[in-house]
Tab-separated table of C-alpha atoms and ligand atoms in Angstrom:
chain	number	residue	atom	x	y	z
A	1	MET	CA	46.468	-74.505	88.540
A	2	GLN	CA	49.102	-76.289	86.565
A	3	ARG	CA	49.026	-75.780	82.820
A	4	GLN	CA	50.181	-78.021	80.031
A	5	ILE	CA	53.542	-77.162	78.487
A	6	LEU	CA	53.796	-77.181	74.690
A	7	ARG	CA	56.512	-79.399	73.330
A	8	TYR	CA	58.910	-78.566	70.544
A	9	PRO	CA	58.216	-78.554	67.593
A	10	ASP	CA	54.635	-77.499	68.457
A	11	PRO	CA	53.737	-74.572	66.147
A	12	GLY	CA	52.332	-72.723	69.182
A	13	LEU	CA	55.939	-72.090	70.237
A	14	ARG	CA	56.369	-69.976	67.089
A	15	ALA	CA	53.649	-67.515	68.036
A	16	HIS	CA	54.618	-63.909	68.620
A	17	ALA	CA	53.411	-62.820	72.046
A	18	ALA	CA	51.444	-59.570	72.359
A	19	PRO	CA	52.169	-56.994	75.079
A	20	VAL	CA	49.960	-57.114	78.166
A	21	ARG	CA	47.799	-53.987	78.185
A	22	VAL	CA	46.648	-54.103	81.802
A	23	VAL	CA	48.039	-56.310	84.563
A	24	ASP	CA	44.696	-57.427	85.956
A	25	GLU	CA	43.410	-60.427	87.918
A	26	GLN	CA	43.473	-62.596	84.819
A	27	VAL	CA	47.145	-61.839	84.208
A	28	ARG	CA	47.946	-62.487	87.889
A	29	ARG	CA	46.174	-65.839	87.658
A	30	LEU	CA	48.271	-66.643	84.581
A	31	ILE	CA	51.437	-65.682	86.514
A	32	ASP	CA	50.452	-67.917	89.457
A	33	ASP	CA	49.682	-70.825	87.138
A	34	MET	CA	52.964	-70.356	85.296
A	35	ALA	CA	54.944	-70.295	88.557
A	36	GLU	CA	53.209	-73.455	89.754
A	37	THR	CA	53.839	-75.149	86.407
A	38	MET	CA	57.506	-74.102	86.402
A	39	TYR	CA	58.162	-75.306	89.980
A	40	GLN	CA	56.306	-78.551	89.386
A	41	ALA	CA	58.179	-79.356	86.149
A	42	PRO	CA	60.745	-78.488	87.663
A	43	GLY	CA	62.370	-75.718	85.664
A	44	ILE	CA	64.081	-72.348	86.168
A	45	GLY	CA	62.020	-70.310	83.710
A	46	LEU	CA	58.776	-70.335	81.772
A	47	ALA	CA	57.213	-68.044	79.175
A	48	ALA	CA	53.442	-67.739	78.703
A	49	ILE	CA	53.877	-68.879	75.092
A	50	GLN	CA	54.964	-72.270	76.455
A	51	VAL	CA	51.563	-72.793	78.053
A	52	GLY	CA	49.797	-71.657	74.902
A	53	VAL	CA	49.132	-68.053	75.976
A	54	PRO	CA	50.677	-65.576	73.493
A	55	GLN	CA	51.181	-62.736	75.997
A	56	ARG	CA	54.439	-61.138	77.076
A	57	VAL	CA	54.789	-62.690	80.532
A	58	ILE	CA	57.714	-64.688	81.925
A	59	VAL	CA	58.557	-66.209	85.297
A	60	VAL	CA	62.069	-67.145	86.416
A	61	ASP	CA	63.650	-68.662	89.518
A	62	VAL	CA	67.325	-69.580	89.269
A	63	SER	CA	67.856	-69.948	93.047
A	64	ASN	CA	68.869	-73.298	94.530
A	65	GLU	CA	66.287	-72.859	97.281
A	66	ARG	CA	63.476	-72.281	94.761
A	67	ASN	CA	62.255	-69.269	96.694
A	68	ASP	CA	63.237	-66.350	94.475
A	69	LEU	CA	60.442	-66.020	91.948
A	70	ARG	CA	60.931	-63.188	89.442
A	71	VAL	CA	58.027	-62.020	87.326
A	72	PHE	CA	58.491	-59.958	84.166
A	73	VAL	CA	55.529	-58.556	82.268
A	74	ASN	CA	56.350	-56.931	78.910
A	75	PRO	CA	60.107	-57.425	79.472
A	76	GLU	CA	62.472	-55.390	77.317
A	77	ILE	CA	66.201	-55.871	77.180
A	78	ILE	CA	67.886	-52.517	76.610
A	79	GLU	CA	71.577	-53.402	76.896
A	80	ARG	CA	73.589	-56.568	76.427
A	81	ASP	CA	77.253	-57.165	77.099
A	82	GLY	CA	79.948	-59.834	77.354
A	83	MET	CA	79.322	-63.005	75.361
A	84	GLY	CA	79.639	-66.350	77.087
A	85	VAL	CA	78.527	-69.929	76.641
A	86	THR	CA	76.006	-71.671	78.900
A	87	GLU	CA	74.465	-75.115	78.706
A	88	GLU	CA	70.752	-74.514	78.279
A	89	GLY	CA	67.704	-76.677	78.535
A	90	CYS	CA	64.005	-75.934	78.058
A	91	LEU	CA	60.790	-77.319	79.503
A	92	SER	CA	59.442	-77.442	75.940
A	93	VAL	CA	62.445	-79.493	74.807
A	94	PRO	CA	62.685	-82.097	77.586
A	95	GLY	CA	65.912	-84.028	78.046
A	96	VAL	CA	67.953	-81.841	75.690
A	97	PHE	CA	70.857	-79.728	76.949
A	98	GLU	CA	73.094	-77.823	74.555
A	99	GLU	CA	75.581	-75.000	74.766
A	100	VAL	CA	74.379	-71.602	73.574
A	101	ALA	CA	76.395	-68.380	73.310
A	102	ARG	CA	74.667	-65.256	74.634
A	103	PRO	CA	75.521	-61.971	76.297
A	104	GLN	CA	76.150	-62.626	79.988
A	105	LYS	CA	75.142	-59.193	81.244
A	106	ILE	CA	71.880	-57.439	80.505
A	107	ARG	CA	69.957	-54.391	81.534
A	108	GLY	CA	66.253	-54.016	80.928
A	109	ARG	CA	62.847	-53.034	82.143
A	110	ALA	CA	59.504	-54.706	82.732
A	111	LEU	CA	56.317	-54.493	84.778
A	112	ASP	CA	55.875	-56.469	88.002
A	113	ARG	CA	52.797	-58.514	88.965
A	114	ASP	CA	51.084	-55.330	90.128
A	115	GLY	CA	51.755	-53.571	86.849
A	116	ARG	CA	54.457	-51.328	88.315
A	117	PRO	CA	57.453	-50.625	86.066
A	118	PHE	CA	60.913	-51.634	87.273
A	119	GLU	CA	64.396	-51.836	85.845
A	120	PHE	CA	66.770	-54.733	86.170
A	121	GLU	CA	70.470	-55.244	85.690
A	122	THR	CA	71.762	-58.760	85.994
A	123	GLU	CA	74.411	-61.225	84.890
A	124	GLY	CA	75.196	-64.925	84.736
A	125	LEU	CA	72.499	-67.576	84.820
A	126	LEU	CA	69.681	-65.149	85.565
A	127	ALA	CA	70.651	-62.976	82.581
A	128	VAL	CA	70.843	-66.035	80.318
A	129	CYS	CA	67.510	-67.333	81.574
A	130	ILE	CA	65.719	-64.008	81.026
A	131	GLN	CA	67.034	-63.866	77.442
A	132	HIS	CA	65.965	-67.463	76.815
A	133	GLU	CA	62.441	-66.636	78.016
A	134	VAL	CA	62.256	-63.349	76.087
A	135	ASP	CA	63.198	-65.350	72.974
A	136	HIS	CA	60.109	-67.510	73.576
A	137	LEU	CA	57.955	-64.373	73.492
A	138	ASN	CA	59.323	-63.738	70.006
A	139	GLY	CA	58.615	-67.267	68.797
A	140	LYS	CA	62.183	-68.409	69.221
A	141	VAL	CA	63.389	-71.622	70.884
A	142	PHE	CA	66.991	-72.178	72.051
A	143	VAL	CA	67.496	-75.018	69.568
A	144	ASP	CA	67.231	-72.378	66.801
A	145	TYR	CA	70.795	-71.367	67.770
A	146	LEU	CA	72.097	-74.880	67.033
A	147	SER	CA	73.218	-76.401	63.737
A	148	ARG	CA	70.594	-77.832	61.363
A	149	LEU	CA	71.934	-81.307	62.021
A	150	LYS	CA	71.504	-80.927	65.776
A	151	GLN	CA	68.025	-79.515	65.297
A	152	GLN	CA	67.035	-82.526	63.220
A	153	ARG	CA	68.432	-84.905	65.836
A	154	ILE	CA	66.510	-83.156	68.601
A	155	ARG	CA	63.291	-83.270	66.593
A	156	LYS	CA	63.699	-87.012	66.008
A	157	LYS	CA	64.518	-87.630	69.655
A	158	LEU	CA	61.391	-85.787	70.835
A	159	GLU	CA	59.178	-87.519	68.285
A	160	LYS	CA	60.460	-90.853	69.543
A	161	GLN	CA	59.805	-89.830	73.175
A	162	GLN	CA	56.267	-88.888	72.283
A	163	ARG	CA	55.615	-92.178	70.490
A	164	LEU	CA	56.889	-94.081	73.509
A	165	ALA	CA	54.693	-92.022	75.809
A	166	MET	CA	51.507	-92.894	73.923
B	1	LIG	ZN1	62.513	-72.538	77.072
């Protein structure tokens, strides 16, 4: 089932997501819904916060073929290395793409959709995307990295879009 994606500056995007205690059927349903919502959008990553669920769950697929779904429950980034700049976008900030500097290599751990722990080590777009989604779990949106002026412009642009959509 597709879920509705919160739009910046919705205060729901500022929520701090709580760790998942048990990966049960309800969490798996959330994961399936998030994957469906992400593919439908279409986007390359989605955090549960973005569909109004403040739990630490993210889904990512940076493949061109759209067949490499990665699920991270309670993701933790342990090591970061090598800063680089990537143009980022966000399903909660439609139509906005801006350059953000982040570490390009990360190492971390998470639980999979069966609740089994795993470690990951990745770089490039996947590493950037995971960090972007983990930020969401901490109430952070990529536009927070931009200048105040840019943030104001983005806010105005989205407000205008929403007025036009009504
Ligand atoms: Zn995002």
